[in-house]
mmCIF file of C-alpha atoms in Angstrom:
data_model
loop_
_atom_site.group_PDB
_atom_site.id
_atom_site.type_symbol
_atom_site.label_atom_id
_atom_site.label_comp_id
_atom_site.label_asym_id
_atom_site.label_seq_id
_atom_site.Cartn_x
_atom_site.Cartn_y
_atom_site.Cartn_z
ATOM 1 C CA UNK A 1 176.856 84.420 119.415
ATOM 2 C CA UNK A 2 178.981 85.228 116.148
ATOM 3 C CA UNK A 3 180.285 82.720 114.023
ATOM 4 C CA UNK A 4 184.436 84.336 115.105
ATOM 5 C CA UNK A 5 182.983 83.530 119.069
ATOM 6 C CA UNK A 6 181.702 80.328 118.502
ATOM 7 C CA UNK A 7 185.488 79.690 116.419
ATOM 8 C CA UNK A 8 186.949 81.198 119.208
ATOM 9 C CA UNK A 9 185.385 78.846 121.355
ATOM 10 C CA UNK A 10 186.107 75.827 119.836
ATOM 11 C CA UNK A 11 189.835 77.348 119.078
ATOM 12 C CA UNK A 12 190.061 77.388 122.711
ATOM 13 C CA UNK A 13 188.921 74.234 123.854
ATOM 14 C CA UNK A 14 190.920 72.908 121.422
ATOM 15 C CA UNK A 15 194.413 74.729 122.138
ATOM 16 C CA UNK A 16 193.073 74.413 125.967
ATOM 17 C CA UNK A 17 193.549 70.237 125.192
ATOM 18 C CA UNK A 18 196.986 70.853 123.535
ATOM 19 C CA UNK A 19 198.425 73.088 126.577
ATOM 20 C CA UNK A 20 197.058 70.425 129.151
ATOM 21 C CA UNK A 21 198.721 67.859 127.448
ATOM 22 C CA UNK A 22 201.641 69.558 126.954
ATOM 23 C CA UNK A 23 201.882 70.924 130.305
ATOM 24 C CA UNK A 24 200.756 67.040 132.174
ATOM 25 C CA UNK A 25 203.873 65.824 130.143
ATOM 26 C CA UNK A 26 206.196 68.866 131.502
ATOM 27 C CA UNK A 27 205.046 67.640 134.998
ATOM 28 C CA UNK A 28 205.409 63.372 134.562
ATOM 29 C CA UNK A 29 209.411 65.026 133.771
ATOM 30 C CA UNK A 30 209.802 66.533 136.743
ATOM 31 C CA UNK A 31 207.577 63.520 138.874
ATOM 32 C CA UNK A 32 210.794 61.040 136.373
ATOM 33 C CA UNK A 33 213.503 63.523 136.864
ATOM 34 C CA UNK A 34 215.181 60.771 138.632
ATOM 35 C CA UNK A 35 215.284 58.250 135.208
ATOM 36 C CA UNK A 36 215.144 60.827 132.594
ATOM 37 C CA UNK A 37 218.027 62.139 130.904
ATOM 38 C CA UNK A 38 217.131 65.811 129.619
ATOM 39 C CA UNK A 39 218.648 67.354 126.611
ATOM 40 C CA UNK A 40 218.470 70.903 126.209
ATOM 41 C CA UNK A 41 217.359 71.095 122.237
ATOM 42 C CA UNK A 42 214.288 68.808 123.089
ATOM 43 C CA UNK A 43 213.435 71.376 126.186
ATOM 44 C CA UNK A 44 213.476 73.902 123.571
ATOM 45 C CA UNK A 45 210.848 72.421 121.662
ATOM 46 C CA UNK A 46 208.850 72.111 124.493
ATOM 47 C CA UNK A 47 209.097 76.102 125.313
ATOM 48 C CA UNK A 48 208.103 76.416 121.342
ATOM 49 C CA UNK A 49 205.465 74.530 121.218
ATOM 50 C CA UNK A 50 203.424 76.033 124.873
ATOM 51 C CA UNK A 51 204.708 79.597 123.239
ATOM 52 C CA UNK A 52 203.016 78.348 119.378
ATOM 53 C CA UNK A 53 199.589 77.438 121.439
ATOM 54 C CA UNK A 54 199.654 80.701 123.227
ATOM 55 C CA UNK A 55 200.819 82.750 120.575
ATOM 56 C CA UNK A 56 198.506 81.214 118.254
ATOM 57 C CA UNK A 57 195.269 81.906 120.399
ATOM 58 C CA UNK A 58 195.977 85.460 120.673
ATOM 59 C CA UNK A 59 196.705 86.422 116.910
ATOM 60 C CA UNK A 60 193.326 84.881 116.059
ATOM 61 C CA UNK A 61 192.067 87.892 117.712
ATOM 62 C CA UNK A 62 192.658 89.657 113.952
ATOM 63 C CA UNK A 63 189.733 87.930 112.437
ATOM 64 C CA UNK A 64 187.096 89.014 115.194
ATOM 65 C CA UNK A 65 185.678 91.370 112.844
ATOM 66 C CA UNK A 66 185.016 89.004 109.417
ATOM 67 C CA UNK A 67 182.360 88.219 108.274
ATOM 68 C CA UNK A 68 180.747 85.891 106.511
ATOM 69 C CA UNK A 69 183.127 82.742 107.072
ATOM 70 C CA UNK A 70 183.763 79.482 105.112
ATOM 71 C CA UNK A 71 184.026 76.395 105.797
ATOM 72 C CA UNK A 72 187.119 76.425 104.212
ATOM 73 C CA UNK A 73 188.393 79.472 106.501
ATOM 74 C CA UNK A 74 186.974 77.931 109.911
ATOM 75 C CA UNK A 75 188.777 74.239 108.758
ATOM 76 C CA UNK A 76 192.259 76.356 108.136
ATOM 77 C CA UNK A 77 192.206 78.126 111.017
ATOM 78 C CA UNK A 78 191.067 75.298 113.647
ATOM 79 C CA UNK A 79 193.989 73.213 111.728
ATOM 80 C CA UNK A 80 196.199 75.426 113.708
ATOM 81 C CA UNK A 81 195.049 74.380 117.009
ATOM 82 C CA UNK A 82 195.079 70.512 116.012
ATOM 83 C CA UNK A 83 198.181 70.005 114.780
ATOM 84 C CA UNK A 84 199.704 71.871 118.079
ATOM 85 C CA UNK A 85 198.346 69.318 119.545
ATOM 86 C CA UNK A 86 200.102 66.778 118.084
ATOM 87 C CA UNK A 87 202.870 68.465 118.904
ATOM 88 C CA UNK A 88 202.401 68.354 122.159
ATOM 89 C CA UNK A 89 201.272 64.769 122.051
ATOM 90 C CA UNK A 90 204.504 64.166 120.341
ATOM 91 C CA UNK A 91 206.533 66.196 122.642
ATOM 92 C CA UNK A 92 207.159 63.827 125.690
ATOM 93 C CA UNK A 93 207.095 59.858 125.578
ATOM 94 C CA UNK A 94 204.826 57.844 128.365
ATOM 95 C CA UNK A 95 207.110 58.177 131.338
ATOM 96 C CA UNK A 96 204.849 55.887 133.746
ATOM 97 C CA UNK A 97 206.988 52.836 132.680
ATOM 98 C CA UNK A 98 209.525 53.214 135.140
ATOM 99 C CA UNK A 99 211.813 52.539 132.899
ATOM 100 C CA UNK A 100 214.732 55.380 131.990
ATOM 101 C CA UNK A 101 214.480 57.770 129.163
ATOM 102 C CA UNK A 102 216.968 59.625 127.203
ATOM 103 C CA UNK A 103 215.043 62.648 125.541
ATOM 104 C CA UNK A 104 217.942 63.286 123.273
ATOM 105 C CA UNK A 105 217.455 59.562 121.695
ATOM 106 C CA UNK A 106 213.624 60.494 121.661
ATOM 107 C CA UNK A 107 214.199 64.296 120.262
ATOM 108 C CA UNK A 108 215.853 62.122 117.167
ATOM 109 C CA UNK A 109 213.199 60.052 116.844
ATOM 110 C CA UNK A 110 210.386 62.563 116.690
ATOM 111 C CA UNK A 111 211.844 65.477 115.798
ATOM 112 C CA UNK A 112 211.234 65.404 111.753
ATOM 113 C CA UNK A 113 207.738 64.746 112.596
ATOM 114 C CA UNK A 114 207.122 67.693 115.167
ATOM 115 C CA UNK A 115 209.084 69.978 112.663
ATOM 116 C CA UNK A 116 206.715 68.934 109.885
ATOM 117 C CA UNK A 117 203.954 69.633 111.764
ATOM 118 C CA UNK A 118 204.884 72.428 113.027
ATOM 119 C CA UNK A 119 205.511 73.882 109.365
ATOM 120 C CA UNK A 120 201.911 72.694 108.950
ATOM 121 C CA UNK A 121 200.710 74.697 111.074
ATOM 122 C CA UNK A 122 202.611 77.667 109.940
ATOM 123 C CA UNK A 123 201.344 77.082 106.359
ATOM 124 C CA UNK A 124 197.434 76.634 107.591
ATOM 125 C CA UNK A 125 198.249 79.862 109.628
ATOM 126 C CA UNK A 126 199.167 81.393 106.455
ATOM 127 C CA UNK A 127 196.781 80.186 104.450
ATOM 128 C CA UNK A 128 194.194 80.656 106.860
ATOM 129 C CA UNK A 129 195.223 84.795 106.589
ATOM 130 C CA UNK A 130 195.395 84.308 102.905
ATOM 131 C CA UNK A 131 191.746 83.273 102.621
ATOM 132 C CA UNK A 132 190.063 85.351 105.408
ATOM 133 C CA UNK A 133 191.858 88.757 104.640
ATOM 134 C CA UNK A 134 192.400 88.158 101.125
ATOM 135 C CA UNK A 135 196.012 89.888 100.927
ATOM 136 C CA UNK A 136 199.683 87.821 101.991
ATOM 137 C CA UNK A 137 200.417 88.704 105.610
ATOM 138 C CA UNK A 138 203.295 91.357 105.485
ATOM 139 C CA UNK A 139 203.161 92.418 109.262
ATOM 140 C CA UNK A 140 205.326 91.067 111.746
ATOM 141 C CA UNK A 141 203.451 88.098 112.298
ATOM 142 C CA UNK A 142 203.955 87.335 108.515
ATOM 143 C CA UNK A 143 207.774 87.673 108.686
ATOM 144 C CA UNK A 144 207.765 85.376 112.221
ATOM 145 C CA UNK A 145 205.956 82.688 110.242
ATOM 146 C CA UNK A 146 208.365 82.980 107.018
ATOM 147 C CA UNK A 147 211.484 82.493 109.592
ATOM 148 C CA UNK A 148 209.988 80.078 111.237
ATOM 149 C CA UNK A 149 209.567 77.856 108.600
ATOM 150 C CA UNK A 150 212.923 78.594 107.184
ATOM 151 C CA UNK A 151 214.543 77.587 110.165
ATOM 152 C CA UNK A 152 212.776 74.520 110.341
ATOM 153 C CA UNK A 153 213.913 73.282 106.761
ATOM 154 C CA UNK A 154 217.004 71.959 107.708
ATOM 155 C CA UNK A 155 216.019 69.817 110.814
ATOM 156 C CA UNK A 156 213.185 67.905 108.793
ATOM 157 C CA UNK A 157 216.861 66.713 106.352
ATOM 158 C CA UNK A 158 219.075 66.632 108.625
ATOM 159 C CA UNK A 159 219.803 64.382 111.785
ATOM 160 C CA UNK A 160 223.277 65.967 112.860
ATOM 161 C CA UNK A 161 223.386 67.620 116.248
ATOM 162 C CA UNK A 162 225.068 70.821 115.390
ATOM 163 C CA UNK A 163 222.234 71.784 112.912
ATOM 164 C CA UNK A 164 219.275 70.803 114.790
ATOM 165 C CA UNK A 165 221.798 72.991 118.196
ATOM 166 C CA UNK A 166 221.788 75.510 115.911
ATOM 167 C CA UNK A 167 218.120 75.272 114.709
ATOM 168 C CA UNK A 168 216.481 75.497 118.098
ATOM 169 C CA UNK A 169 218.804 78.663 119.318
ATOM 170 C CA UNK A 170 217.461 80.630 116.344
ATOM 171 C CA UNK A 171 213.934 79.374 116.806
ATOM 172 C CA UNK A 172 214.037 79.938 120.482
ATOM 173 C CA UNK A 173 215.477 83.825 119.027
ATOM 174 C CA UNK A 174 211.943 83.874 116.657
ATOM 175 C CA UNK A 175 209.961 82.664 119.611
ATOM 176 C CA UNK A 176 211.692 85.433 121.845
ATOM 177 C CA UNK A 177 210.080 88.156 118.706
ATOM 178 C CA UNK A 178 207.093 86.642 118.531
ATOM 179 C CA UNK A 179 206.136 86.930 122.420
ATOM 180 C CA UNK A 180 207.141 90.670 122.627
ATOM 181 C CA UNK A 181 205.340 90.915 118.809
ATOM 182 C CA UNK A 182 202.222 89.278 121.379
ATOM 183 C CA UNK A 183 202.920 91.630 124.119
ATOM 184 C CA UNK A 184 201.329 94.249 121.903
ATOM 185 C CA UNK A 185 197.792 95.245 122.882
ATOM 186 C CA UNK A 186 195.098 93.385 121.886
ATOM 187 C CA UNK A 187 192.579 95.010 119.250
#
């Protein structure tokens, strides 16, 4: 086994925990539908952050040829995975309460802190290029990331509804790129 398979592996398992989470919370909605109040901005974040784990797992695929690795490049790149995780941790409150949920109220409350982390992980992705290729990321996948995190400036300072309407239509746009960007063959 390489040192990129057994990366890959742990990537996986990893990202594997994120998307389970992510996707167990996606089903306790529908099981709630009847007490929870949906809001459509909050539903985009979910898409983003299932598309950022998938997305994320497949552009790894660039490193499979480096050699030697750091510590320092394994810890940046498996930051990727972790923080997605978060994010999907963050994503969708407890719904086995029974009691009702708004997800616009909860969007508000934990949307500076899924942005942030979500720039973090566009920052370790970028740094994690940085250090393993040795050159800034000009492809495609570079300019996704530099959006990206543009677009998610103003919703960590801001708290009105128009910019963080606006915010998830053009990130949803970026995520709509970066999937046909994916759809690319592998290798």
């Amino acid at each position: 086994m390489t040192v990129f398979e057994f990366l890959l592996a742990l990537y996986a398992i990893v990202a594997g925990l994120g998307v389970s989470l992510l996707v167990t919370s996606v089903g306790q909605l529908i099981e709630a539908r009847d007490r929870v109040r949906l809001y459509w901005v909050h539903s985009c974040w979910l898409a983003l952050t299932f598309v950022g784990h998938v997305v994320s797992w497949f552009t790894i695929w660039r490193f499979h040829e480096h050699s030697p690795w750091t510590v320092l490049q394994a810890l940046l790149l498996l930051c990727v995975p972790i923080l997605l995780y978060l994010i999907s941790h963050l994503a969708v409150p407890e719904l086995e309460d029974g009691r009702p949920h708004d997800m616009r109220e909860y969007y508000y409350r934990h949307g500076r802190w899924m942005q942030g982390l979500l720039l973090a992980v566009l920052v370790s992705g970028t740094a994690a290029q940085l250090f393993i290729e040795g050159r800034p990321d000009l492809t495609g996948a570079g300019g996704v990331r530099a959006a990206a995190a543009v677009m998610l400036l103003p919703g960590m300072v801001s708290r009105r509804p128009a910019v963080h309407a606006t915010q998830a239509a053009l990130l949803v746009l970026i995520m709509l790129y970066a999937v046909s960007y994916v759809a690319r063959p592998i290798g």
